[in-house]
Amino acid sequence: MATNMNKPGWTLSLLLCLPAGPSWAEEASQTRTSIVVISSGKEISRVQFPIGMKGVYTIHANQVDDNEKTGVLRLRGNALIHFTPAGGSAAGLDFIGDELVLSKEVLDAGKLKAVADLEAMDETDQRYRGTQSLDAASWALQTQLDLANLRRLAEIVGQYGWPGARFAGIKGSQSAFLVLQHADLETQQKYLPLFRDAVSKNDAPASELAMLEDRVRVGAGQPQIYGTQVRDGQPVPIEDEANVDRKRAAVGLMPLEEYMKKLGIRYQKNIRRGGAALTHDAHGGGFACGCKQAAGQATTAPNCPCTGSVRSVRSGPASRPLAPG
């Protein structure tokens, strides 16, 4: 670290000599760097760089508090952080505010493997349900993958708590959500409080929580709240349906009629729908998309509303919606 004091503030350049992308097994630990914007003593936004990313951070502030034990630099007053990626292959980034926190976290082998395993679940969760048609043999294979994912997720949660974006990154966090969304009802009910807590801390999207809340309520024989679950060509009955779009908007979901149109469903609000039973189907079927949910397993068909919105779809054999809707 090179330090140059310029009154009345500080200017520091920090060279982070981090390894460039070895796997978790190749090195005992790696560093993950974050920049947090603070307002009135509270975190209001965070930029989290990829694990092992190298670069130079140049900082300026009226006051800099350096805590070597925790790896945290707190900048107060006219705070500026300029990040230049190693190699100069990309333009630098500027972070400006009244108070910024630059922190680095050393991840041991256990955490690195947990993050890697969560990211890998993105593919295994969609390996067969990402295809256009599934036979019984394919469903059986997908179910085995789902059970393996769920066992590993339970281990991670038991050791580290719910793996939100701060722990697992966006990809790993979303994979954890999908594994839970495809789990059995008892497991969903067990982890629902943890997921609610993650959303309250801005560590997971509220739209994902809305989908999980609906999934649990429908599985327990109750009306859903946000209209994310479909059966027999229509949404499963919705509590306070007249205000469903207001509730959807509050968690970042598109209007229900628009969402149903994306799914190829003609939706009419406040009509009496026959055949949309609320009882939990322990033998599978029932949902228009072909979703099945039973003790110890849960599987979701391709393009199922359980996996989210159809606004943004990734190409390839494991294609699935990226954002709930």
PDB file of C-alpha atoms in Angstrom:
ATOM      1  CA  MET A   1       0.000   0.000   0.000  1.00  0.00           C
ATOM      2  CA  ALA A   2       1.338   3.450  -0.947  1.00  0.00           C
ATOM      3  CA  THR A   3       0.106   6.358   1.152  1.00  0.00           C
ATOM      4  CA  ASN A   4       0.255  10.046   0.347  1.00  0.00           C
ATOM      5  CA  MET A   5      -1.280  12.443   2.884  1.00  0.00           C
ATOM      6  CA  ASN A   6      -2.648  15.662   1.404  1.00  0.00           C
ATOM      7  CA  LYS A   7      -4.194  18.045   3.916  1.00  0.00           C
ATOM      8  CA  PRO A   8      -7.033  18.396   4.630  1.00  0.00           C
ATOM      9  CA  GLY A   9      -7.830  14.973   3.165  1.00  0.00           C
ATOM     10  CA  TRP A  10      -6.186  11.674   2.381  1.00  0.00           C
ATOM     11  CA  THR A  11      -5.271  10.142  -0.959  1.00  0.00           C
ATOM     12  CA  LEU A  12      -4.381   6.439  -0.960  1.00  0.00           C
ATOM     13  CA  SER A  13      -3.619   3.957  -3.703  1.00  0.00           C
ATOM     14  CA  LEU A  14      -4.200   0.333  -2.785  1.00  0.00           C
ATOM     15  CA  LEU A  15      -2.918  -2.418  -5.047  1.00  0.00           C
ATOM     16  CA  LEU A  16      -4.889  -5.570  -4.444  1.00  0.00           C
ATOM     17  CA  CYS A  17      -2.578  -8.391  -5.454  1.00  0.00           C
ATOM     18  CA  LEU A  18      -5.250 -11.046  -5.780  1.00  0.00           C
ATOM     19  CA  PRO A  19      -5.066 -14.328  -7.680  1.00  0.00           C
ATOM     20  CA  ALA A  20      -6.812 -14.246 -11.036  1.00  0.00           C
ATOM     21  CA  GLY A  21      -9.552 -16.817 -10.982  1.00  0.00           C
ATOM     22  CA  PRO A  22      -8.184 -20.136  -9.651  1.00  0.00           C
ATOM     23  CA  SER A  23     -10.811 -22.612  -8.543  1.00  0.00           C
ATOM     24  CA  TRP A  24     -11.677 -23.030  -4.873  1.00  0.00           C
ATOM     25  CA  ALA A  25      -9.594 -26.199  -4.703  1.00  0.00           C
ATOM     26  CA  GLU A  26      -6.431 -24.579  -6.039  1.00  0.00           C
ATOM     27  CA  GLU A  27      -6.026 -22.015  -3.286  1.00  0.00           C
ATOM     28  CA  ALA A  28      -7.023 -22.021   0.384  1.00  0.00           C
ATOM     29  CA  SER A  29      -8.491 -18.543   0.281  1.00  0.00           C
ATOM     30  CA  GLN A  30      -9.419 -15.650  -2.000  1.00  0.00           C
ATOM     31  CA  THR A  31     -10.522 -12.100  -1.405  1.00  0.00           C
ATOM     32  CA  ARG A  32     -13.823 -10.470  -2.285  1.00  0.00           C
ATOM     33  CA  THR A  33     -13.941  -6.669  -2.274  1.00  0.00           C
ATOM     34  CA  SER A  34     -17.038  -4.525  -1.746  1.00  0.00           C
ATOM     35  CA  ILE A  35     -17.761  -0.810  -1.847  1.00  0.00           C
ATOM     36  CA  VAL A  36     -20.719   0.305   0.261  1.00  0.00           C
ATOM     37  CA  VAL A  37     -22.506   3.667   0.140  1.00  0.00           C
ATOM     38  CA  ILE A  38     -23.620   4.861   3.593  1.00  0.00           C
ATOM     39  CA  SER A  39     -26.288   7.447   4.340  1.00  0.00           C
ATOM     40  CA  SER A  40     -27.416   8.414   7.859  1.00  0.00           C
ATOM     41  CA  GLY A  41     -25.457   5.481   9.189  1.00  0.00           C
ATOM     42  CA  LYS A  42     -27.250   2.923   6.991  1.00  0.00           C
ATOM     43  CA  GLU A  43     -26.135   0.972   3.939  1.00  0.00           C
ATOM     44  CA  ILE A  44     -28.087   2.181   0.924  1.00  0.00           C
ATOM     45  CA  SER A  45     -26.208   0.423  -1.887  1.00  0.00           C
ATOM     46  CA  ARG A  46     -23.332  -1.986  -2.432  1.00  0.00           C
ATOM     47  CA  VAL A  47     -21.021  -2.888  -5.291  1.00  0.00           C
ATOM     48  CA  GLN A  48     -19.558  -6.349  -4.853  1.00  0.00           C
ATOM     49  CA  PHE A  49     -16.677  -7.315  -7.131  1.00  0.00           C
ATOM     50  CA  PRO A  50     -16.135 -10.891  -8.347  1.00  0.00           C
ATOM     51  CA  ILE A  51     -14.106 -13.140  -6.088  1.00  0.00           C
ATOM     52  CA  GLY A  52     -10.411 -12.871  -6.880  1.00  0.00           C
ATOM     53  CA  MET A  53     -10.707  -9.748  -9.040  1.00  0.00           C
ATOM     54  CA  LYS A  54      -7.485  -7.733  -9.170  1.00  0.00           C
ATOM     55  CA  GLY A  55      -7.196  -3.979  -9.360  1.00  0.00           C
ATOM     56  CA  VAL A  56      -6.005  -0.686  -7.894  1.00  0.00           C
ATOM     57  CA  TYR A  57      -8.210   1.437  -5.644  1.00  0.00           C
ATOM     58  CA  THR A  58      -7.347   5.135  -5.342  1.00  0.00           C
ATOM     59  CA  ILE A  59      -9.237   6.873  -2.559  1.00  0.00           C
ATOM     60  CA  HIS A  60      -9.695  10.418  -1.285  1.00  0.00           C
ATOM     61  CA  ALA A  61     -11.650  11.619   1.731  1.00  0.00           C
ATOM     62  CA  ASN A  62     -11.517  14.192   4.501  1.00  0.00           C
ATOM     63  CA  GLN A  63     -11.179  11.335   6.995  1.00  0.00           C
ATOM     64  CA  VAL A  64     -10.091   7.718   6.508  1.00  0.00           C
ATOM     65  CA  ASP A  65     -10.420   5.101   9.242  1.00  0.00           C
ATOM     66  CA  ASP A  66      -8.364   1.974   8.547  1.00  0.00           C
ATOM     67  CA  ASN A  67      -9.199  -1.190  10.478  1.00  0.00           C
ATOM     68  CA  GLU A  68      -6.520  -3.687   9.542  1.00  0.00           C
ATOM     69  CA  LYS A  69      -8.097  -6.478  11.600  1.00  0.00           C
ATOM     70  CA  THR A  70     -11.386  -6.386   9.687  1.00  0.00           C
ATOM     71  CA  GLY A  71      -9.983  -5.240   6.338  1.00  0.00           C
ATOM     72  CA  VAL A  72     -12.277  -2.209   6.280  1.00  0.00           C
ATOM     73  CA  LEU A  73     -11.520   1.348   5.164  1.00  0.00           C
ATOM     74  CA  ARG A  74     -14.195   3.886   6.092  1.00  0.00           C
ATOM     75  CA  LEU A  75     -14.115   7.169   4.152  1.00  0.00           C
ATOM     76  CA  ARG A  76     -15.990  10.207   5.481  1.00  0.00           C
ATOM     77  CA  GLY A  77     -16.474  13.616   3.868  1.00  0.00           C
ATOM     78  CA  ASN A  78     -15.963  14.216   0.129  1.00  0.00           C
ATOM     79  CA  ALA A  79     -15.330  10.514  -0.281  1.00  0.00           C
ATOM     80  CA  LEU A  80     -14.084   9.240  -3.633  1.00  0.00           C
ATOM     81  CA  ILE A  81     -12.967   5.774  -4.697  1.00  0.00           C
ATOM     82  CA  HIS A  82     -11.562   5.202  -8.175  1.00  0.00           C
ATOM     83  CA  PHE A  83     -11.146   1.561  -9.196  1.00  0.00           C
ATOM     84  CA  THR A  84      -8.846   0.565 -12.051  1.00  0.00           C
ATOM     85  CA  PRO A  85      -9.032  -3.111 -13.071  1.00  0.00           C
ATOM     86  CA  ALA A  86      -5.709  -4.922 -13.309  1.00  0.00           C
ATOM     87  CA  GLY A  87      -4.248  -4.990 -16.794  1.00  0.00           C
ATOM     88  CA  GLY A  88      -6.040  -1.826 -17.862  1.00  0.00           C
ATOM     89  CA  SER A  89      -8.356  -3.787 -20.156  1.00  0.00           C
ATOM     90  CA  ALA A  90     -11.443  -1.911 -18.933  1.00  0.00           C
ATOM     91  CA  ALA A  91     -12.251   1.672 -18.004  1.00  0.00           C
ATOM     92  CA  GLY A  92     -12.061   2.623 -14.343  1.00  0.00           C
ATOM     93  CA  LEU A  93     -15.036   3.173 -12.061  1.00  0.00           C
ATOM     94  CA  ASP A  94     -15.673   6.148  -9.764  1.00  0.00           C
ATOM     95  CA  PHE A  95     -17.640   5.969  -6.506  1.00  0.00           C
ATOM     96  CA  ILE A  96     -18.545   9.298  -4.915  1.00  0.00           C
ATOM     97  CA  GLY A  97     -20.404  10.090  -1.705  1.00  0.00           C
ATOM     98  CA  ASP A  98     -20.323  11.595   1.746  1.00  0.00           C
ATOM     99  CA  GLU A  99     -19.437   8.234   3.315  1.00  0.00           C
ATOM    100  CA  LEU A 100     -18.066   5.153   1.575  1.00  0.00           C
ATOM    101  CA  VAL A 101     -16.765   1.886   2.973  1.00  0.00           C
ATOM    102  CA  LEU A 102     -14.168  -0.200   1.138  1.00  0.00           C
ATOM    103  CA  SER A 103     -13.907  -3.693   2.564  1.00  0.00           C
ATOM    104  CA  LYS A 104     -12.232  -6.949   1.711  1.00  0.00           C
ATOM    105  CA  GLU A 105     -13.280 -10.373   2.889  1.00  0.00           C
ATOM    106  CA  VAL A 106     -11.048 -13.411   2.772  1.00  0.00           C
ATOM    107  CA  LEU A 107     -13.078 -16.481   1.867  1.00  0.00           C
ATOM    108  CA  ASP A 108     -11.777 -19.795   3.110  1.00  0.00           C
ATOM    109  CA  ALA A 109     -12.037 -23.017   1.123  1.00  0.00           C
ATOM    110  CA  GLY A 110     -15.402 -23.896   2.684  1.00  0.00           C
ATOM    111  CA  LYS A 111     -17.045 -20.653   1.636  1.00  0.00           C
ATOM    112  CA  LEU A 112     -15.518 -20.778  -1.821  1.00  0.00           C
ATOM    113  CA  LYS A 113     -16.845 -24.294  -2.362  1.00  0.00           C
ATOM    114  CA  ALA A 114     -20.270 -23.292  -1.082  1.00  0.00           C
ATOM    115  CA  VAL A 115     -20.446 -20.411  -3.575  1.00  0.00           C
ATOM    116  CA  ALA A 116     -19.187 -22.650  -6.394  1.00  0.00           C
ATOM    117  CA  ASP A 117     -21.749 -25.340  -5.543  1.00  0.00           C
ATOM    118  CA  LEU A 118     -24.593 -22.816  -5.482  1.00  0.00           C
ATOM    119  CA  GLU A 119     -23.577 -21.419  -8.866  1.00  0.00           C
ATOM    120  CA  ALA A 120     -23.437 -24.957 -10.281  1.00  0.00           C
ATOM    121  CA  MET A 121     -27.042 -25.562  -9.178  1.00  0.00           C
ATOM    122  CA  ASP A 122     -28.133 -23.065 -11.821  1.00  0.00           C
ATOM    123  CA  GLU A 123     -27.398 -25.716 -14.469  1.00  0.00           C
ATOM    124  CA  THR A 124     -28.538 -28.827 -12.622  1.00  0.00           C
ATOM    125  CA  ASP A 125     -31.830 -27.220 -11.594  1.00  0.00           C
ATOM    126  CA  GLN A 126     -32.635 -26.654 -15.272  1.00  0.00           C
ATOM    127  CA  ARG A 127     -30.890 -29.650 -16.853  1.00  0.00           C
ATOM    128  CA  TYR A 128     -34.105 -31.430 -17.800  1.00  0.00           C
ATOM    129  CA  ARG A 129     -36.847 -28.934 -17.014  1.00  0.00           C
ATOM    130  CA  GLY A 130     -35.090 -26.574 -19.421  1.00  0.00           C
ATOM    131  CA  THR A 131     -36.106 -28.797 -22.334  1.00  0.00           C
ATOM    132  CA  GLN A 132     -39.366 -28.460 -24.236  1.00  0.00           C
ATOM    133  CA  SER A 133     -40.766 -31.889 -23.374  1.00  0.00           C
ATOM    134  CA  LEU A 134     -40.085 -34.286 -20.548  1.00  0.00           C
ATOM    135  CA  ASP A 135     -40.874 -37.962 -20.294  1.00  0.00           C
ATOM    136  CA  ALA A 136     -41.161 -39.919 -17.070  1.00  0.00           C
ATOM    137  CA  ALA A 137     -37.517 -40.988 -17.185  1.00  0.00           C
ATOM    138  CA  SER A 138     -36.332 -37.393 -17.564  1.00  0.00           C
ATOM    139  CA  TRP A 139     -38.529 -36.279 -14.678  1.00  0.00           C
ATOM    140  CA  ALA A 140     -37.036 -39.022 -12.522  1.00  0.00           C
ATOM    141  CA  LEU A 141     -33.514 -37.832 -13.358  1.00  0.00           C
ATOM    142  CA  GLN A 142     -34.455 -34.213 -12.635  1.00  0.00           C
ATOM    143  CA  THR A 143     -35.966 -35.235  -9.318  1.00  0.00           C
ATOM    144  CA  GLN A 144     -32.685 -36.880  -8.290  1.00  0.00           C
ATOM    145  CA  LEU A 145     -30.820 -33.688  -9.150  1.00  0.00           C
ATOM    146  CA  ASP A 146     -33.348 -31.652  -7.183  1.00  0.00           C
ATOM    147  CA  LEU A 147     -32.884 -33.843  -4.109  1.00  0.00           C
ATOM    148  CA  ALA A 148     -29.098 -33.588  -4.352  1.00  0.00           C
ATOM    149  CA  ASN A 149     -29.314 -29.797  -4.718  1.00  0.00           C
ATOM    150  CA  LEU A 150     -31.651 -29.581  -1.753  1.00  0.00           C
ATOM    151  CA  ARG A 151     -29.347 -31.654   0.458  1.00  0.00           C
ATOM    152  CA  ARG A 152     -26.386 -29.426  -0.402  1.00  0.00           C
ATOM    153  CA  LEU A 153     -28.431 -26.261   0.100  1.00  0.00           C
ATOM    154  CA  ALA A 154     -29.467 -27.500   3.555  1.00  0.00           C
ATOM    155  CA  GLU A 155     -25.794 -28.024   4.439  1.00  0.00           C
ATOM    156  CA  ILE A 156     -24.894 -24.506   3.307  1.00  0.00           C
ATOM    157  CA  VAL A 157     -27.799 -22.909   5.169  1.00  0.00           C
ATOM    158  CA  GLY A 158     -26.918 -24.865   8.295  1.00  0.00           C
ATOM    159  CA  GLN A 159     -23.341 -23.575   8.201  1.00  0.00           C
ATOM    160  CA  TYR A 160     -23.681 -20.036   6.834  1.00  0.00           C
ATOM    161  CA  GLY A 161     -27.355 -19.078   6.982  1.00  0.00           C
ATOM    162  CA  TRP A 162     -29.469 -18.312   3.923  1.00  0.00           C
ATOM    163  CA  PRO A 163     -27.112 -17.689   0.970  1.00  0.00           C
ATOM    164  CA  GLY A 164     -28.209 -14.270  -0.200  1.00  0.00           C
ATOM    165  CA  ALA A 165     -26.472 -12.076  -2.752  1.00  0.00           C
ATOM    166  CA  ARG A 166     -23.853 -10.823  -0.291  1.00  0.00           C
ATOM    167  CA  PHE A 167     -22.707 -14.382   0.356  1.00  0.00           C
ATOM    168  CA  ALA A 168     -23.275 -16.125  -2.973  1.00  0.00           C
ATOM    169  CA  GLY A 169     -23.542 -13.325  -5.533  1.00  0.00           C
ATOM    170  CA  ILE A 170     -26.564 -12.842  -7.777  1.00  0.00           C
ATOM    171  CA  LYS A 171     -26.180 -16.140  -9.643  1.00  0.00           C
ATOM    172  CA  GLY A 172     -25.653 -18.285  -6.559  1.00  0.00           C
ATOM    173  CA  SER A 173     -28.431 -16.541  -4.653  1.00  0.00           C
ATOM    174  CA  GLN A 174     -30.926 -17.029  -7.468  1.00  0.00           C
ATOM    175  CA  SER A 175     -29.956 -20.685  -7.777  1.00  0.00           C
ATOM    176  CA  ALA A 176     -30.655 -21.156  -4.064  1.00  0.00           C
ATOM    177  CA  PHE A 177     -34.093 -19.610  -4.552  1.00  0.00           C
ATOM    178  CA  LEU A 178     -34.931 -21.933  -7.452  1.00  0.00           C
ATOM    179  CA  VAL A 179     -33.856 -24.996  -5.477  1.00  0.00           C
ATOM    180  CA  LEU A 180     -36.181 -23.905  -2.669  1.00  0.00           C
ATOM    181  CA  GLN A 181     -39.000 -23.059  -5.081  1.00  0.00           C
ATOM    182  CA  HIS A 182     -38.763 -26.613  -6.436  1.00  0.00           C
ATOM    183  CA  ALA A 183     -38.578 -28.228  -2.991  1.00  0.00           C
ATOM    184  CA  ASP A 184     -41.368 -29.933  -1.071  1.00  0.00           C
ATOM    185  CA  LEU A 185     -43.834 -27.878   0.936  1.00  0.00           C
ATOM    186  CA  GLU A 186     -42.355 -28.749   4.331  1.00  0.00           C
ATOM    187  CA  THR A 187     -38.915 -27.539   3.254  1.00  0.00           C
ATOM    188  CA  GLN A 188     -40.360 -24.343   1.791  1.00  0.00           C
ATOM    189  CA  GLN A 189     -42.170 -23.608   5.029  1.00  0.00           C
ATOM    190  CA  LYS A 190     -38.977 -24.289   7.005  1.00  0.00           C
ATOM    191  CA  TYR A 191     -36.847 -21.802   5.055  1.00  0.00           C
ATOM    192  CA  LEU A 192     -39.500 -19.186   4.303  1.00  0.00           C
ATOM    193  CA  PRO A 193     -38.674 -17.132   7.458  1.00  0.00           C
ATOM    194  CA  LEU A 194     -34.987 -17.079   6.476  1.00  0.00           C
ATOM    195  CA  PHE A 195     -35.871 -15.913   2.987  1.00  0.00           C
ATOM    196  CA  ARG A 196     -38.138 -13.192   4.369  1.00  0.00           C
ATOM    197  CA  ASP A 197     -35.271 -12.001   6.546  1.00  0.00           C
ATOM    198  CA  ALA A 198     -32.910 -11.927   3.541  1.00  0.00           C
ATOM    199  CA  VAL A 199     -35.361  -9.774   1.582  1.00  0.00           C
ATOM    200  CA  SER A 200     -35.775  -7.396   4.528  1.00  0.00           C
ATOM    201  CA  LYS A 201     -31.988  -6.906   4.460  1.00  0.00           C
ATOM    202  CA  ASN A 202     -31.925  -6.289   0.687  1.00  0.00           C
ATOM    203  CA  ASP A 203     -30.099  -9.588   0.252  1.00  0.00           C
ATOM    204  CA  ALA A 204     -32.677 -11.196  -2.067  1.00  0.00           C
ATOM    205  CA  PRO A 205     -35.345  -9.797  -4.438  1.00  0.00           C
ATOM    206  CA  ALA A 206     -38.841  -9.163  -3.111  1.00  0.00           C
ATOM    207  CA  SER A 207     -40.204 -10.609  -6.362  1.00  0.00           C
ATOM    208  CA  GLU A 208     -38.680 -13.997  -5.489  1.00  0.00           C
ATOM    209  CA  LEU A 209     -40.225 -13.843  -2.025  1.00  0.00           C
ATOM    210  CA  ALA A 210     -43.625 -13.115  -3.586  1.00  0.00           C
ATOM    211  CA  MET A 211     -43.340 -16.260  -5.697  1.00  0.00           C
ATOM    212  CA  LEU A 212     -42.294 -18.348  -2.711  1.00  0.00           C
ATOM    213  CA  GLU A 213     -45.102 -16.940  -0.539  1.00  0.00           C
ATOM    214  CA  ASP A 214     -47.625 -17.853  -3.239  1.00  0.00           C
ATOM    215  CA  ARG A 215     -46.112 -21.306  -3.680  1.00  0.00           C
ATOM    216  CA  VAL A 216     -46.332 -22.056   0.035  1.00  0.00           C
ATOM    217  CA  ARG A 217     -49.877 -20.708   0.382  1.00  0.00           C
ATOM    218  CA  VAL A 218     -51.150 -22.727  -2.581  1.00  0.00           C
ATOM    219  CA  GLY A 219     -49.400 -25.846  -1.312  1.00  0.00           C
ATOM    220  CA  ALA A 220     -51.085 -25.342   2.069  1.00  0.00           C
ATOM    221  CA  GLY A 221     -54.527 -24.938   0.478  1.00  0.00           C
ATOM    222  CA  GLN A 222     -54.772 -21.153   0.821  1.00  0.00           C
ATOM    223  CA  PRO A 223     -55.409 -18.415  -1.764  1.00  0.00           C
ATOM    224  CA  GLN A 224     -52.277 -16.882  -3.218  1.00  0.00           C
ATOM    225  CA  ILE A 225     -51.461 -13.167  -2.862  1.00  0.00           C
ATOM    226  CA  TYR A 226     -49.553 -12.168  -6.003  1.00  0.00           C
ATOM    227  CA  GLY A 227     -51.020 -14.385  -8.716  1.00  0.00           C
ATOM    228  CA  THR A 228     -47.754 -16.139  -9.613  1.00  0.00           C
ATOM    229  CA  GLN A 229     -49.195 -19.676  -9.522  1.00  0.00           C
ATOM    230  CA  VAL A 230     -51.285 -21.033 -12.394  1.00  0.00           C
ATOM    231  CA  ARG A 231     -53.529 -24.077 -12.594  1.00  0.00           C
ATOM    232  CA  ASP A 232     -56.009 -25.237 -15.225  1.00  0.00           C
ATOM    233  CA  GLY A 233     -55.239 -22.307 -17.499  1.00  0.00           C
ATOM    234  CA  GLN A 234     -55.927 -19.599 -14.907  1.00  0.00           C
ATOM    235  CA  PRO A 235     -54.264 -18.221 -11.790  1.00  0.00           C
ATOM    236  CA  VAL A 236     -54.995 -20.192  -8.654  1.00  0.00           C
ATOM    237  CA  PRO A 237     -57.577 -18.154  -6.646  1.00  0.00           C
ATOM    238  CA  ILE A 238     -56.118 -14.884  -5.369  1.00  0.00           C
ATOM    239  CA  GLU A 239     -56.809 -13.223  -2.053  1.00  0.00           C
ATOM    240  CA  ASP A 240     -58.044  -9.636  -2.555  1.00  0.00           C
ATOM    241  CA  GLU A 241     -57.755 -10.023  -6.316  1.00  0.00           C
ATOM    242  CA  ALA A 242     -59.029  -6.497  -6.952  1.00  0.00           C
ATOM    243  CA  ASN A 243     -55.766  -5.130  -5.523  1.00  0.00           C
ATOM    244  CA  VAL A 244     -53.399  -7.764  -6.887  1.00  0.00           C
ATOM    245  CA  ASP A 245     -51.671  -5.417  -9.338  1.00  0.00           C
ATOM    246  CA  ARG A 246     -50.906  -2.923  -6.585  1.00  0.00           C
ATOM    247  CA  LYS A 247     -49.317  -5.714  -4.535  1.00  0.00           C
ATOM    248  CA  ARG A 248     -47.402  -7.011  -7.540  1.00  0.00           C
ATOM    249  CA  ALA A 249     -46.049  -3.556  -8.343  1.00  0.00           C
ATOM    250  CA  ALA A 250     -44.830  -3.175  -4.763  1.00  0.00           C
ATOM    251  CA  VAL A 251     -42.500  -6.167  -5.217  1.00  0.00           C
ATOM    252  CA  GLY A 252     -41.405  -5.422  -8.778  1.00  0.00           C
ATOM    253  CA  LEU A 253     -43.787  -7.684 -10.696  1.00  0.00           C
ATOM    254  CA  MET A 254     -45.575  -6.702 -13.906  1.00  0.00           C
ATOM    255  CA  PRO A 255     -49.390  -6.366 -13.941  1.00  0.00           C
ATOM    256  CA  LEU A 256     -51.119  -9.737 -13.737  1.00  0.00           C
ATOM    257  CA  GLU A 257     -52.940  -9.418 -17.057  1.00  0.00           C
ATOM    258  CA  GLU A 258     -49.651  -8.660 -18.818  1.00  0.00           C
ATOM    259  CA  TYR A 259     -47.960 -11.559 -17.050  1.00  0.00           C
ATOM    260  CA  MET A 260     -50.727 -13.976 -18.030  1.00  0.00           C
ATOM    261  CA  LYS A 261     -50.525 -12.766 -21.629  1.00  0.00           C
ATOM    262  CA  LYS A 262     -46.797 -13.586 -21.628  1.00  0.00           C
ATOM    263  CA  LEU A 263     -47.727 -17.113 -20.509  1.00  0.00           C
ATOM    264  CA  GLY A 264     -50.338 -17.415 -23.284  1.00  0.00           C
ATOM    265  CA  ILE A 265     -53.246 -17.213 -20.845  1.00  0.00           C
ATOM    266  CA  ARG A 266     -56.290 -15.007 -21.283  1.00  0.00           C
ATOM    267  CA  TYR A 267     -56.878 -13.557 -17.846  1.00  0.00           C
ATOM    268  CA  GLN A 268     -60.113 -12.021 -16.623  1.00  0.00           C
ATOM    269  CA  LYS A 269     -60.120 -10.459 -13.176  1.00  0.00           C
ATOM    270  CA  ASN A 270     -62.786 -11.216 -10.587  1.00  0.00           C
ATOM    271  CA  ILE A 271     -64.436 -14.124 -12.374  1.00  0.00           C
ATOM    272  CA  ARG A 272     -65.456 -17.405 -10.781  1.00  0.00           C
ATOM    273  CA  ARG A 273     -63.080 -20.086 -11.904  1.00  0.00           C
ATOM    274  CA  GLY A 274     -64.104 -23.698 -11.811  1.00  0.00           C
ATOM    275  CA  GLY A 275     -61.603 -26.479 -11.306  1.00  0.00           C
ATOM    276  CA  ALA A 276     -58.939 -24.431  -9.558  1.00  0.00           C
ATOM    277  CA  ALA A 277     -58.950 -26.473  -6.369  1.00  0.00           C
ATOM    278  CA  LEU A 278     -56.824 -25.236  -3.508  1.00  0.00           C
ATOM    279  CA  THR A 279     -56.057 -28.641  -2.061  1.00  0.00           C
ATOM    280  CA  HIS A 280     -52.417 -29.685  -2.169  1.00  0.00           C
ATOM    281  CA  ASP A 281     -51.849 -32.254  -4.923  1.00  0.00           C
ATOM    282  CA  ALA A 282     -49.488 -34.737  -3.332  1.00  0.00           C
ATOM    283  CA  HIS A 283     -49.373 -36.899  -6.457  1.00  0.00           C
ATOM    284  CA  GLY A 284     -48.285 -34.203  -8.892  1.00  0.00           C
ATOM    285  CA  GLY A 285     -50.054 -32.582 -11.794  1.00  0.00           C
ATOM    286  CA  GLY A 286     -52.766 -30.006 -11.261  1.00  0.00           C
ATOM    287  CA  PHE A 287     -50.830 -26.961 -12.423  1.00  0.00           C
ATOM    288  CA  ALA A 288     -51.266 -25.960 -16.028  1.00  0.00           C
ATOM    289  CA  CYS A 289     -47.493 -26.018 -16.440  1.00  0.00           C
ATOM    290  CA  GLY A 290     -47.220 -29.582 -15.167  1.00  0.00           C
ATOM    291  CA  CYS A 291     -45.591 -28.744 -11.836  1.00  0.00           C
ATOM    292  CA  LYS A 292     -45.479 -31.541  -9.319  1.00  0.00           C
ATOM    293  CA  GLN A 293     -44.907 -31.309  -5.614  1.00  0.00           C
ATOM    294  CA  ALA A 294     -44.742 -34.228  -3.216  1.00  0.00           C
ATOM    295  CA  ALA A 295     -43.007 -35.191   0.001  1.00  0.00           C
ATOM    296  CA  GLY A 296     -39.272 -34.939  -0.508  1.00  0.00           C
ATOM    297  CA  GLN A 297     -39.443 -33.739  -4.105  1.00  0.00           C
ATOM    298  CA  ALA A 298     -40.734 -31.018  -6.338  1.00  0.00           C
ATOM    299  CA  THR A 299     -40.351 -30.590 -10.064  1.00  0.00           C
ATOM    300  CA  THR A 300     -41.280 -27.782 -12.382  1.00  0.00           C
ATOM    301  CA  ALA A 301     -42.066 -27.967 -16.070  1.00  0.00           C
ATOM    302  CA  PRO A 302     -40.386 -25.847 -18.779  1.00  0.00           C
ATOM    303  CA  ASN A 303     -41.564 -22.228 -18.980  1.00  0.00           C
ATOM    304  CA  CYS A 304     -43.390 -22.707 -15.702  1.00  0.00           C
ATOM    305  CA  PRO A 305     -44.570 -19.527 -13.942  1.00  0.00           C
ATOM    306  CA  CYS A 306     -42.973 -20.964 -10.810  1.00  0.00           C
ATOM    307  CA  THR A 307     -39.564 -20.035 -12.226  1.00  0.00           C
ATOM    308  CA  GLY A 308     -40.444 -16.449 -12.963  1.00  0.00           C
ATOM    309  CA  SER A 309     -41.241 -13.945 -15.623  1.00  0.00           C
ATOM    310  CA  VAL A 310     -40.850 -14.491 -19.342  1.00  0.00           C
ATOM    311  CA  ARG A 311     -39.468 -10.988 -19.791  1.00  0.00           C
ATOM    312  CA  SER A 312     -35.858 -12.101 -20.090  1.00  0.00           C
ATOM    313  CA  VAL A 313     -34.942 -15.588 -21.234  1.00  0.00           C
ATOM    314  CA  ARG A 314     -31.423 -16.936 -21.551  1.00  0.00           C
ATOM    315  CA  SER A 315     -30.511 -18.928 -24.651  1.00  0.00           C
ATOM    316  CA  GLY A 316     -29.196 -22.464 -24.579  1.00  0.00           C
ATOM    317  CA  PRO A 317     -30.446 -25.832 -23.357  1.00  0.00           C
ATOM    318  CA  ALA A 318     -30.786 -24.617 -19.763  1.00  0.00           C
ATOM    319  CA  SER A 319     -32.852 -21.598 -20.765  1.00  0.00           C
ATOM    320  CA  ARG A 320     -35.093 -20.149 -18.096  1.00  0.00           C
ATOM    321  CA  PRO A 321     -36.489 -16.754 -17.054  1.00  0.00           C
ATOM    322  CA  LEU A 322     -33.959 -14.605 -15.256  1.00  0.00           C
ATOM    323  CA  ALA A 323     -36.286 -12.344 -13.276  1.00  0.00           C
ATOM    324  CA  PRO A 324     -39.476 -13.358 -11.466  1.00  0.00           C
ATOM    325  CA  GLY A 325     -42.684 -11.911 -12.780  1.00  0.00           C
TER     326      GLY A 325
END
